[in-house]
Coordinates of C-alpha atoms in Angstrom, one line a residue:
M1306 CA 18.5 88.1 7.4
G1307 CA 16.4 90.3 9.7
K1308 CA 15.9 90.0 13.4
G1309 CA 15.1 87.3 16.0
I1310 CA 11.7 86.3 17.4
I1311 CA 12.5 89.1 19.9
D1312 CA 15.1 91.6 19.0
T1313 CA 18.0 91.4 21.5
N1314 CA 20.5 93.3 19.4
S1315 CA 20.5 96.2 21.9
T1316 CA 19.2 94.4 24.9
P1317 CA 21.7 95.1 27.7
Q1318 CA 20.9 92.2 30.1
A1319 CA 20.6 89.4 27.5
R1320 CA 23.0 86.6 28.3
L1321 CA 22.2 85.1 25.0
Q1322 CA 21.3 86.7 21.7
T1323 CA 18.5 85.6 19.4
V1324 CA 19.3 84.4 15.9
P1325 CA 17.4 86.1 13.0
L1326 CA 14.4 84.1 11.9
G1327 CA 15.5 84.2 8.3
A1328 CA 18.9 82.7 9.2
V1329 CA 17.5 79.3 10.0
R1330 CA 16.0 77.0 7.3
M1331 CA 14.2 74.0 8.7
A1332 CA 14.1 71.0 6.3
E1333 CA 10.9 69.5 5.0
N1334 CA 12.0 66.0 6.1
G1335 CA 12.5 66.8 9.8
F1336 CA 10.1 66.3 12.6
W1337 CA 8.7 69.9 12.4
G1338 CA 8.9 70.4 8.6
P1339 CA 5.6 68.7 7.6
L1340 CA 3.7 70.4 10.4
R1341 CA 5.1 73.8 9.5
R1342 CA 4.3 73.3 5.9
G1343 CA 0.7 72.3 6.8
N1344 CA 0.6 75.4 9.0
V1345 CA 1.3 77.6 6.0
E1346 CA -0.6 75.8 3.2
R1347 CA -3.7 74.8 5.2
G1348 CA -3.7 76.4 8.6
L1349 CA -3.1 80.0 7.8
N1350 CA -5.2 80.1 4.7
K1351 CA -8.1 78.2 6.2
L1352 CA -8.1 80.4 9.3
H1353 CA -8.1 83.5 7.1
D1354 CA -11.3 82.2 5.4
L1355 CA -12.9 81.4 8.8
L1356 CA -12.1 84.8 10.2
E1357 CA -13.7 86.3 7.1
E1358 CA -16.7 83.9 7.3
N1359 CA -17.3 84.6 11.0
G1360 CA -17.1 88.4 10.7
H1361 CA -13.7 89.3 12.2
M1362 CA -12.7 91.3 9.1
D1363 CA -16.2 92.7 8.7
N1364 CA -16.0 94.1 12.3
F1365 CA -13.5 96.6 10.9
R1366 CA -15.2 97.2 7.6
R1367 CA -18.4 98.1 9.2
L1368 CA -16.7 101.1 10.9
A1369 CA -16.0 102.4 7.4
G1370 CA -19.6 101.9 6.5
K1371 CA -19.0 98.9 4.3
K1372 CA -20.8 96.3 6.6
V1373 CA -23.4 96.3 9.4
G1374 CA -23.5 94.4 12.6
R1375 CA -20.6 93.2 14.8
R1376 CA -20.0 89.5 15.4
G1377 CA -18.0 87.5 17.9
P1378 CA -16.8 88.1 21.4
L1379 CA -15.4 91.4 22.5
F1380 CA -11.8 90.3 22.0
T1381 CA -12.1 89.1 18.4
D1382 CA -9.7 91.8 17.1
S1383 CA -6.9 90.0 18.8
D1384 CA -7.5 86.8 16.8
L1385 CA -6.9 88.7 13.6
Y1386 CA -3.8 90.4 14.9
K1387 CA -2.3 87.1 15.9
W1388 CA -3.0 85.8 12.4
I1389 CA -1.1 88.8 11.0
E1390 CA 1.8 88.1 13.4
A1391 CA 2.0 84.5 12.2
V1392 CA 2.0 85.7 8.5
G1393 CA 4.8 88.1 9.4
Y1394 CA 6.9 85.2 10.6
V1395 CA 6.2 83.1 7.6
L1396 CA 7.2 85.9 5.2
Q1397 CA 10.5 86.3 7.0
F1398 CA 11.4 82.9 5.6
E1399 CA 9.7 82.7 2.2
K1400 CA 8.0 84.9 -0.3
D1401 CA 4.3 84.2 -0.8
A1402 CA 2.7 87.0 -2.9
E1403 CA -0.8 85.7 -2.5
L1404 CA -0.6 85.5 1.3
Q1405 CA 1.1 88.9 1.5
A1406 CA -1.6 90.5 -0.7
R1407 CA -4.3 89.0 1.5
T1408 CA -2.7 90.4 4.5
D1409 CA -2.1 93.8 3.0
A1410 CA -5.8 94.0 2.3
V1411 CA -6.7 93.1 5.9
I1412 CA -4.2 95.7 7.2
A1413 CA -5.7 98.4 4.9
D1414 CA -9.2 97.7 6.4
I1415 CA -7.7 98.0 9.9
A1416 CA -5.8 101.2 9.3
A1417 CA -8.7 102.9 7.6
V1418 CA -10.8 102.9 10.8
Q1419 CA -8.3 104.0 13.5
E1420 CA -9.7 107.0 15.4
E1421 CA -7.9 110.3 15.3
D1422 CA -6.7 109.9 18.9
G1423 CA -5.2 106.5 18.1
Y1424 CA -7.8 104.3 19.8
L1425 CA -8.8 101.2 17.8
N1426 CA -11.3 98.6 18.9
T1427 CA -14.3 97.3 17.1
Y1428 CA -16.3 96.5 20.2
F1429 CA -16.2 99.7 22.3
I1430 CA -17.7 102.0 19.7
E1431 CA -21.1 103.8 19.1
E1432 CA -23.3 103.1 22.2
R1433 CA -20.4 101.4 24.0
K1434 CA -17.9 104.3 23.4
A1435 CA -18.6 105.7 26.9
E1436 CA -17.5 102.3 28.4
R1437 CA -13.9 102.6 27.1
Y1438 CA -11.4 101.7 29.8
Q1439 CA -14.3 101.4 32.3
H1440 CA -14.2 97.6 32.6
L1441 CA -10.6 96.7 32.1
E1442 CA -11.1 93.7 34.4
Y1443 CA -12.8 92.0 31.4
S1444 CA -12.8 94.3 28.4
H1445 CA -9.5 93.1 26.8
E1446 CA -8.9 96.5 25.2
M1447 CA -5.2 96.6 25.9
Y1448 CA -4.9 92.9 25.3
C1449 CA -6.1 93.5 21.8
A1450 CA -3.8 96.5 21.5
G1451 CA -0.9 94.3 22.5
H1452 CA -1.6 91.7 19.8
L1453 CA -1.9 94.6 17.3
M1454 CA 1.6 95.8 18.3
Q1455 CA 3.1 92.3 18.0
G1456 CA 1.5 91.7 14.6
A1457 CA 2.7 95.1 13.4
V1458 CA 6.3 94.4 14.4
A1459 CA 6.4 91.0 12.9
Y1460 CA 4.9 92.2 9.6
H1461 CA 7.2 95.2 9.4
R1462 CA 10.3 93.0 9.9
A1463 CA 9.1 90.7 7.1
T1464 CA 8.0 93.2 4.5
G1465 CA 9.2 96.6 5.4
N1466 CA 5.5 97.7 5.1
D1467 CA 5.0 100.1 8.1
T1468 CA 1.3 100.8 7.7
L1469 CA 0.3 98.6 10.6
L1470 CA 3.4 99.6 12.6
Q1471 CA 2.2 103.3 12.3
V1472 CA -1.2 102.2 13.5
A1473 CA 0.4 100.4 16.5
C1474 CA 2.6 103.3 17.4
K1475 CA -0.4 105.7 17.2
F1476 CA -2.3 103.4 19.6
A1477 CA 0.7 103.1 21.9
D1478 CA 1.0 106.9 22.0
H1479 CA -2.7 107.1 22.9
L1480 CA -2.2 104.6 25.8
A1481 CA 0.8 106.7 27.0
R1482 CA -1.4 109.8 27.2
E1483 CA -4.2 107.9 28.9
F1484 CA -2.3 105.8 31.4
G1485 CA 0.6 106.4 33.8
P1486 CA 1.3 108.2 37.1
G1487 CA -1.4 110.7 37.8
K1488 CA -3.6 109.4 34.9
R1489 CA -5.4 106.1 34.7
E1490 CA -3.5 103.9 37.2
I1491 CA -4.9 100.6 36.2
T1492 CA -4.0 97.9 33.6
D1493 CA -5.9 95.4 31.5
G1494 CA -7.3 92.3 33.2
H1495 CA -5.6 90.1 30.5
P1496 CA -1.9 90.9 30.3
E1497 CA -0.4 91.1 26.8
V1498 CA 0.2 94.8 26.1
E1499 CA 3.2 94.7 28.5
L1500 CA 5.4 92.4 26.5
A1501 CA 4.1 94.0 23.2
L1502 CA 5.2 97.4 24.4
V1503 CA 8.7 96.2 25.1
E1504 CA 9.0 94.7 21.6
L1505 CA 7.6 97.9 20.1
Y1506 CA 10.3 99.8 22.0
R1507 CA 12.9 97.5 20.5
E1508 CA 11.6 98.1 17.0
T1509 CA 11.2 101.8 17.2
G1510 CA 13.6 103.0 20.0
E1511 CA 10.8 105.0 21.6
K1512 CA 11.6 104.7 25.3
R1513 CA 8.1 105.9 26.4
Y1514 CA 6.8 102.5 25.2
L1515 CA 9.3 100.7 27.6
D1516 CA 8.3 103.1 30.4
L1517 CA 4.6 102.4 29.9
A1518 CA 5.3 98.6 30.0
G1519 CA 7.1 99.1 33.3
F1520 CA 4.2 101.2 34.7
F1521 CA 1.7 98.4 33.8
L1522 CA 4.0 95.8 35.3
S1523 CA 4.0 97.7 38.6
K1524 CA 0.2 97.6 38.9
P1525 CA -2.1 94.9 40.3
Q1526 CA -3.8 92.7 37.7
S1527 CA -7.3 94.1 37.6
S1528 CA -9.2 90.9 36.8
M1529 CA -8.4 89.1 40.0
N1530 CA -6.9 91.8 42.2
L1531 CA -3.6 90.0 42.0
P1532 CA -0.5 91.9 43.2
P1533 CA 2.1 93.0 40.6
I1534 CA 4.1 90.2 39.2
A1535 CA 7.3 91.2 41.1
Q1536 CA 5.4 90.8 44.3
R1537 CA 3.4 87.6 43.5
E1538 CA 4.3 84.7 45.8
T1539 CA 2.8 81.9 43.7
L1540 CA 1.3 81.2 40.3
V1541 CA -2.4 81.7 40.7
G1542 CA -5.4 82.5 38.6
H1543 CA -5.8 82.3 34.8
A1544 CA -2.9 80.3 33.4
V1545 CA -2.5 82.2 30.1
R1546 CA -2.7 85.6 31.8
S1547 CA 0.0 84.5 34.3
A1548 CA 2.3 83.2 31.5
Y1549 CA 2.0 86.5 29.5
I1550 CA 2.7 88.7 32.5
C1551 CA 5.7 86.5 33.5
A1552 CA 7.0 86.7 29.9
A1553 CA 6.6 90.5 30.1
G1554 CA 8.4 90.6 33.4
A1555 CA 11.4 88.7 31.8
D1556 CA 11.3 91.2 28.9
W1557 CA 11.5 94.0 31.4
V1558 CA 14.5 92.5 33.2
L1559 CA 16.2 91.9 29.9
E1560 CA 16.0 95.7 29.2
T1561 CA 16.4 97.1 32.7
G1562 CA 18.3 94.5 34.8
D1563 CA 15.6 94.7 37.5
Q1564 CA 17.0 92.2 40.0
A1565 CA 13.9 92.1 42.3
M1566 CA 11.8 91.2 39.3
Q1567 CA 14.2 88.5 38.1
A1568 CA 14.4 86.9 41.6
N1569 CA 10.7 86.7 41.9
L1570 CA 10.3 85.3 38.4
E1571 CA 12.8 82.5 39.3
N1572 CA 10.7 81.8 42.5
L1573 CA 7.5 81.6 40.3
W1574 CA 9.4 79.3 37.9
R1575 CA 10.2 76.9 40.8
D1576 CA 6.5 77.0 41.8
L1577 CA 5.5 76.0 38.3
L1578 CA 8.0 73.0 38.1
G1579 CA 7.4 72.1 41.7
G1580 CA 3.7 71.3 41.5
K1581 CA 1.7 73.0 38.7
I1582 CA 2.8 71.5 35.4
Y1583 CA 1.5 68.3 33.9
V1584 CA 3.9 65.5 32.8
T1585 CA 2.9 66.5 29.2
G1586 CA 4.0 70.1 29.8
G1587 CA 0.4 71.2 30.0
V1588 CA -0.4 74.1 32.3
G1589 CA -3.7 75.0 34.0
A1590 CA -5.6 72.4 36.1
R1591 CA -9.1 73.9 36.4
Y1592 CA -11.9 74.7 34.1
E1593 CA -13.1 77.3 36.5
G1594 CA -11.3 80.4 35.5
E1595 CA -9.0 78.4 33.1
A1596 CA -6.7 78.5 36.1
F1597 CA -3.9 77.0 38.1
G1598 CA -5.0 74.7 41.0
E1599 CA -3.3 74.2 44.3
P1600 CA 0.2 72.6 44.3
Y1601 CA -0.1 69.0 43.1
E1602 CA -3.7 69.5 41.9
L1603 CA -3.3 67.9 38.5
P1604 CA -6.4 66.0 37.6
N1605 CA -6.2 64.0 34.4
A1606 CA -9.7 63.7 32.8
R1607 CA -10.6 67.2 33.9
A1608 CA -7.2 68.7 33.0
Y1609 CA -7.8 72.1 31.3
A1610 CA -4.3 72.6 30.0
E1611 CA -5.3 75.2 27.4
T1612 CA -3.2 75.2 24.3
C1613 CA -2.7 78.9 24.7
A1614 CA -1.2 78.3 28.2
Q1615 CA 1.4 76.0 26.8
N1616 CA 2.2 78.6 24.2
G1617 CA 2.6 81.3 26.9
H1618 CA 4.8 79.3 29.2
F1619 CA 7.0 78.4 26.2
M1620 CA 7.4 82.1 25.6
W1621 CA 8.3 82.7 29.2
A1622 CA 10.8 79.9 29.2
F1623 CA 12.5 81.3 26.1
R1624 CA 12.9 84.7 27.7
M1625 CA 14.3 83.2 30.8
L1626 CA 16.8 81.3 28.7
L1627 CA 18.0 84.5 27.0
L1628 CA 18.3 86.2 30.4
T1629 CA 20.2 83.5 32.2
G1630 CA 21.7 81.1 29.6
K1631 CA 20.6 78.2 31.8
C1632 CA 19.9 74.9 30.2
E1633 CA 16.8 74.2 32.4
F1634 CA 14.7 76.7 30.5
A1635 CA 15.5 75.2 27.1
E1636 CA 14.7 71.8 28.6
V1637 CA 11.2 73.0 29.5
M1638 CA 10.7 74.6 26.1
E1639 CA 11.3 71.2 24.5
W1640 CA 9.1 69.4 27.0
I1641 CA 6.2 71.7 26.3
L1642 CA 6.8 71.8 22.5
Y1643 CA 6.8 68.1 21.9
N1644 CA 3.9 67.2 24.2
G1645 CA 1.4 69.7 25.6
L1646 CA 1.7 72.2 22.8
R1647 CA 2.1 69.8 19.9
S1648 CA -1.1 68.0 21.0
G1649 CA -3.0 71.2 20.4
V1650 CA -2.8 70.9 16.6
S1651 CA -3.7 68.0 14.3
L1652 CA -1.2 66.2 12.3
G1653 CA -2.3 68.1 9.2
G1654 CA -1.8 71.5 10.9
D1655 CA -5.3 72.9 10.5
E1656 CA -7.4 71.6 13.4
Y1657 CA -6.9 72.5 17.1
F1658 CA -7.6 71.5 20.6
Y1659 CA -8.6 74.1 23.2
M1660 CA -8.1 71.8 26.2
N1661 CA -5.6 69.0 26.4
P1662 CA -6.7 66.4 29.0
L1663 CA -4.5 63.4 30.0
S1664 CA -7.3 60.8 30.0
Y1665 CA -10.5 60.2 28.2
D1666 CA -12.8 57.3 29.1
G1667 CA -15.5 57.8 26.5
G1668 CA -18.8 59.8 26.3
E1669 CA -19.4 63.3 27.6
K1670 CA -17.9 64.6 30.8
F1671 CA -18.7 67.4 33.1
S1672 CA -16.2 69.7 34.7
A1673 CA -16.1 70.3 38.5
T1674 CA -18.2 73.5 37.8
G1675 CA -20.8 71.6 35.8
H1676 CA -19.6 72.6 32.3
R1677 CA -20.3 70.0 29.7
V1678 CA -17.0 68.6 28.2
P1679 CA -17.6 67.1 24.8
P1680 CA -15.6 64.1 23.5
P1681 CA -12.1 65.4 22.5
Q1682 CA -12.0 66.3 18.9
R1683 CA -9.8 68.9 17.3
S1684 CA -11.7 71.5 15.3
T1685 CA -10.9 74.1 12.7
W1686 CA -12.9 76.7 14.5
H1687 CA -13.7 77.6 18.1
G1688 CA -16.2 80.1 19.4
C1689 CA -13.2 81.5 21.3
T1690 CA -10.6 81.5 18.6
C1691 CA -7.5 82.3 20.7
C1692 CA -5.7 78.9 20.4
P1693 CA -5.5 78.4 16.6
P1694 CA -3.6 81.7 15.8
N1695 CA -1.4 81.2 18.8
V1696 CA -0.3 77.8 17.5
Q1697 CA 0.1 79.2 14.1
R1698 CA 2.4 82.1 15.2
L1699 CA 4.6 79.7 17.3
L1700 CA 5.0 77.2 14.5
A1701 CA 5.8 80.0 12.0
S1702 CA 8.4 81.4 14.4
L1703 CA 9.9 78.1 15.5
P1704 CA 13.2 78.4 13.6
G1705 CA 13.9 81.5 15.8
Y1706 CA 14.1 79.3 18.9
M1707 CA 16.5 76.6 17.6
L1708 CA 19.8 78.5 18.1
A1709 CA 21.2 81.4 20.1
T1710 CA 24.6 83.0 20.4
D1711 CA 26.8 84.9 22.8
D1712 CA 30.1 86.7 22.3
K1713 CA 31.9 83.4 22.6
G1714 CA 29.9 81.1 20.4
I1715 CA 26.7 79.3 19.4
Y1716 CA 24.1 77.6 21.5
V1717 CA 22.0 74.7 20.1
N1718 CA 18.7 74.8 22.1
L1719 CA 16.5 72.4 20.0
Y1720 CA 17.3 69.6 17.6
D1721 CA 15.8 69.1 14.1
E1722 CA 16.8 68.8 10.5
C1723 CA 17.9 72.4 9.6
E1724 CA 20.5 74.7 8.2
A1725 CA 21.5 78.1 9.6
E1726 CA 23.9 81.0 8.9
V1727 CA 25.1 82.4 12.2
K1728 CA 27.3 85.4 13.0
V1729 CA 30.1 84.6 15.5
G1730 CA 32.8 87.0 16.3
G1731 CA 32.1 89.2 13.2
G1732 CA 32.2 86.2 10.8
S1733 CA 29.7 83.8 9.4
V1734 CA 29.3 80.1 10.3
R1735 CA 27.1 77.6 8.6
V1736 CA 25.5 75.2 11.0
T1737 CA 23.8 72.1 9.5
M1738 CA 21.9 69.6 11.6
R1739 CA 21.1 66.1 10.3
T1740 CA 18.9 64.1 12.5
Q1741 CA 15.6 62.1 12.8
Y1742 CA 15.2 63.3 16.3
P1743 CA 13.1 62.6 18.4
W1744 CA 12.8 59.1 17.0
Q1745 CA 16.5 58.5 16.6
D1746 CA 19.1 59.3 19.2
T1747 CA 21.9 60.7 16.9
V1748 CA 22.3 64.3 15.8
R1749 CA 25.1 65.2 13.4
I1750 CA 26.1 68.9 13.3
D1751 CA 28.3 70.2 10.5
V1752 CA 30.2 73.4 11.5
D1753 CA 31.5 75.3 8.5
P1754 CA 33.0 78.8 9.3
E1755 CA 33.7 81.0 6.3
T1756 CA 37.3 81.3 7.6
E1757 CA 39.1 79.3 10.3
R1758 CA 37.9 80.6 13.7
S1759 CA 38.0 79.8 17.4
F1760 CA 34.7 79.8 19.2
A1761 CA 32.5 77.6 21.4
L1762 CA 29.7 75.3 20.3
R1763 CA 27.3 74.6 23.1
L1764 CA 25.0 71.6 22.7
R1765 CA 22.0 71.2 25.1
I1766 CA 22.1 67.8 26.8
P1767 CA 18.6 66.8 28.0
Q1768 CA 18.1 65.5 31.5
W1769 CA 16.8 62.2 30.2
A1770 CA 19.9 61.6 28.0
R1771 CA 21.9 59.4 30.5
G1772 CA 25.2 58.3 28.9
A1773 CA 25.2 61.1 26.3
A1774 CA 28.5 61.6 24.4
A1775 CA 29.8 63.6 21.4
M1776 CA 32.4 62.8 18.8
I1777 CA 34.3 65.5 17.0
N1778 CA 35.1 64.5 13.4
G1779 CA 34.4 60.9 14.2
R1780 CA 36.9 60.8 17.1
D1781 CA 37.9 62.8 20.2
A1782 CA 35.1 61.7 22.4
V1783 CA 33.8 64.4 24.7
P1784 CA 31.8 63.4 27.8
A1785 CA 28.4 65.1 28.3
Q1786 CA 26.5 65.9 31.5
P1787 CA 22.7 65.7 31.3
G1788 CA 20.9 68.9 32.1
E1789 CA 23.8 71.1 30.9
Y1790 CA 25.1 72.6 27.7
L1791 CA 28.1 70.6 26.5
T1792 CA 30.8 73.1 25.5
I1793 CA 33.2 72.3 22.7
E1794 CA 35.6 75.1 22.4
R1795 CA 38.2 74.8 19.6
T1796 CA 39.5 76.2 16.3
W1797 CA 36.8 75.3 13.8
R1798 CA 37.6 74.6 10.1
L1799 CA 35.5 74.0 7.0
G1800 CA 34.3 70.4 7.1
D1801 CA 34.3 69.9 10.9
N1802 CA 31.4 68.1 12.4
V1803 CA 30.1 66.8 15.8
T1804 CA 28.1 63.7 16.2
L1805 CA 26.0 63.8 19.3
H1806 CA 24.6 60.6 20.8
L1807 CA 21.5 61.1 23.1
P1808 CA 20.5 57.7 24.5
M1809 CA 16.7 57.3 24.6
A1810 CA 15.7 54.8 27.2
I1811 CA 12.0 54.0 27.8
D1812 CA 11.4 55.7 31.2
A1813 CA 8.6 55.0 33.6
L1814 CA 7.9 58.3 35.3
V1815 CA 6.2 58.6 38.7
S1816 CA 4.5 61.7 40.2
H1817 CA 5.2 63.3 43.5
P1818 CA 3.3 61.4 46.1
R1819 CA 1.0 64.4 46.7
V1820 CA -0.4 64.1 43.2
S1821 CA -3.1 61.8 44.6
E1822 CA -4.7 60.8 41.2
N1823 CA -1.4 59.3 40.0
R1824 CA -0.4 57.2 43.0
G1825 CA 0.6 53.8 42.0
A1826 CA 0.7 54.8 38.3
V1827 CA 3.5 55.5 35.8
A1828 CA 3.7 57.5 32.6
L1829 CA 5.9 56.4 29.7
R1830 CA 8.5 58.6 28.1
R1831 CA 11.2 58.1 25.5
G1832 CA 13.5 61.0 24.8
P1833 CA 11.5 64.2 24.9
V1834 CA 8.2 62.5 24.0
V1835 CA 5.5 61.5 26.6
Y1836 CA 3.3 58.6 25.5
C1837 CA -0.3 57.5 26.0
V1838 CA -2.4 54.4 25.3
E1839 CA -5.4 54.7 23.0
G1840 CA -8.2 52.3 22.7
V1841 CA -7.8 52.0 18.9
D1842 CA -4.3 50.4 19.5
N1843 CA -5.3 48.3 22.5
P1844 CA -8.4 46.3 21.6
E1845 CA -7.8 43.5 24.2
A1846 CA -8.9 45.6 27.1
D1847 CA -10.3 48.9 28.2
V1848 CA -7.4 51.4 28.5
A1849 CA -8.6 52.3 32.0
D1850 CA -7.8 48.7 33.1
L1851 CA -4.3 48.5 31.6
Q1852 CA -1.4 48.0 34.0
V1853 CA 2.3 47.6 33.6
A1854 CA 4.7 45.5 35.6
I1855 CA 7.3 47.1 37.8
E1856 CA 10.4 45.1 38.6
D1857 CA 13.1 46.4 40.9
G1858 CA 11.9 49.9 40.4
D1859 CA 11.8 49.8 36.6
L1860 CA 9.5 48.5 33.8
G1861 CA 9.3 44.8 33.9
G1862 CA 9.3 42.6 30.8
E1863 CA 10.7 43.3 27.4
W1864 CA 9.6 46.7 26.1
E1865 CA 10.7 47.9 22.7
A1866 CA 10.6 51.1 20.7
R1867 CA 9.7 50.6 17.1
Y1868 CA 9.4 53.2 14.4
D1869 CA 6.3 52.9 12.2
A1870 CA 6.4 55.2 9.1
S1871 CA 2.8 54.4 8.2
L1872 CA 1.3 55.4 11.6
L1873 CA 0.2 58.9 12.5
G1874 CA 2.6 60.6 10.1
G1875 CA 5.5 58.4 11.2
V1876 CA 6.1 57.8 14.9
T1877 CA 8.0 55.6 17.3
V1878 CA 5.6 53.2 19.1
L1879 CA 6.3 51.6 22.4
Q1880 CA 5.2 48.1 23.0
G1881 CA 5.5 45.8 25.9
P1882 CA 3.8 43.3 28.2
G1883 CA 1.2 44.4 30.7
F1884 CA -1.9 43.2 32.5
A1885 CA -5.6 43.9 32.4
G1886 CA -8.1 43.4 35.1
D1887 CA -10.4 40.4 34.6
A1888 CA -14.1 40.8 35.0
L1889 CA -13.8 44.2 36.7
E1890 CA -17.4 45.0 35.9
D1891 CA -18.5 42.5 38.5
T1892 CA -16.1 43.8 41.2
P1893 CA -17.8 45.5 44.1
L1894 CA -17.0 49.2 44.6
Y1895 CA -15.5 48.6 48.0
T1896 CA -14.2 45.4 49.5
A1897 CA -12.2 44.5 52.6
L1898 CA -8.5 44.1 51.8
P1899 CA -8.2 40.4 52.6
E1900 CA -11.1 39.7 50.2
V1901 CA -9.5 41.4 47.2
D1902 CA -9.1 38.9 44.3
A1903 CA -8.0 41.0 41.3
G1904 CA -7.5 38.4 38.6
C1905 CA -5.3 39.7 35.8
R1906 CA -4.6 38.5 32.3
T1907 CA -1.5 39.2 30.3
V1908 CA -1.9 41.6 27.3
M1909 CA 0.4 43.4 25.0
I1910 CA 0.3 47.2 25.4
T1911 CA 0.9 49.6 22.6
A1912 CA 1.6 53.3 23.4
V1913 CA 1.8 56.2 21.0
P1914 CA 3.0 59.7 21.4
Y1915 CA 0.5 61.7 23.5
Y1916 CA 0.6 64.6 21.0
A1917 CA -0.8 62.3 18.3
W1918 CA -3.9 61.0 20.2
A1919 CA -7.4 61.7 18.8
N1920 CA -6.1 62.0 15.2
R1921 CA -8.0 58.8 14.3
G1922 CA -11.3 59.8 15.8
A1923 CA -12.5 60.0 19.4
S1924 CA -10.9 57.2 21.3
K1925 CA -10.4 56.3 25.0
M1926 CA -7.0 57.4 26.2
R1927 CA -4.7 57.5 29.2
V1928 CA -1.3 58.8 30.0
W1929 CA -1.0 57.4 33.5
L1930 CA -1.1 53.6 33.7
G1931 CA -1.6 51.5 36.8
T1932 CA 1.2 49.2 38.0
V1933 CA 1.6 45.8 39.5
E1934 CA 4.7 44.4 41.1
A1935 CA 6.3 41.7 39.0
A1936 CA 6.7 38.3 40.6
G1937 CA 10.2 37.8 41.8

């Protein structure tokens, strides 16, 4: 059945073990099934054609004399490597001879042009050859190398073809000769090679790759003169780069038990959750530098929230889960997955957002630095193509995040319709999930060991699931505490099942008072899904003027959740009474408080999942809604 998304089979500090990707089969009728199918049938094949059309493959072929002229930014090699990684994950689940043949041809073109010393990059050649490793603050040389290594490992695990793995090892050997104590004592401005070297070490057993990762982790980040990650006090700078170096730090701790590194990663995690993550799970507040802002600096219309940043923080959270076994990390994985990351790809799985704002009021906008921000529209291609293959590799590898194990049993981290074969205590257990989560609040889990066996089944209970409970074989109710794994330890027999009830109230969320833009506003959430209002669903008023009533600290009026199979691929819609300002166009910009006469009229508000907005064309949108106090 292969290996997990990261291989923890010999990882000494892992509290939890990954489940092999091929061990989990996600059903076509679950929440993620249609998107994952679109990712394979449309997304991967279309991106291959676009990479070809835009010269990414030709950049390699020209080094063999087959083409002339290089196209694209200096980091384009990484886009192709990420695409190969995504293919590697897909092929661990299903055979696809055509896709494999396409990928083999790409790999052959890559391998053919690697230099004798192991160096491989299509930008720093010919007249730029003398610049190698001279501009690591922006050159992305080792960033590209890292994605090469990850693509090579994934493809080797899927097919057994070691052509690209040999290329990756040869490049890693080159880096080990060039960098280290007494050699070049600097690292790439864009972290990535660090976590890739750890995984390459796991695949090959070559400890020099782990040692090199540790060396790079001990160095300042050259792009912003930031201290090493184990010494960094707060999350600052480029959000994607920060996520990758934090994920690499967690990989390092998993292999070495570095307690100082772990303690600082946990401090940085608290910094993230304490004031630098959007209610949608988006990360990165500023266009300038694609960066974090100050604590509580979370603008809505100008939110950057790059899709790659959500991907990176999901990766970091997963590694922290494996390291600690703590439910909070799986909670954030789900938060990011269903909202900020899911919004980055269209319903069909072949168009992508680069940025993920939380409001859009129509027309073109300008960022704080003067950059033009076009109307939000997902696209099949971006001039900087980092986000599409990042989404593709995560969707392809998603089954590897659903479950984990330890020496005492099975952890269920995420819920969706799926079936898995899991090894527990030397024996096999079939775990089958039946659910329409996140639209319905019930998950049935069939637990079928090949022979009668005692072990623990641990089910993640989300923080929002107040009143959660489980029934074993239709009886034996077990109380569940939100924010923890519910542990059911017993002797399991063929035919046993657990029915988990996760109540999904419609919650009105408020921001910390220091998030000034959201004062007096609420965001709607049901289960793991954050909602927004779009103009297309609310023709009675401009979405900027919509307000909800608050009564005794909760939503006033009768709000209902209604599943609509015909809307946006099938979603649960929230509907309830609200208010809209009357004749606001005639209201002065500033008035004395006693003179305020804000006439309101009653309207019916319809909210849809945030991830699904802009799938019906550009439309005004808001996540945060104003509030009025309901009359007592």
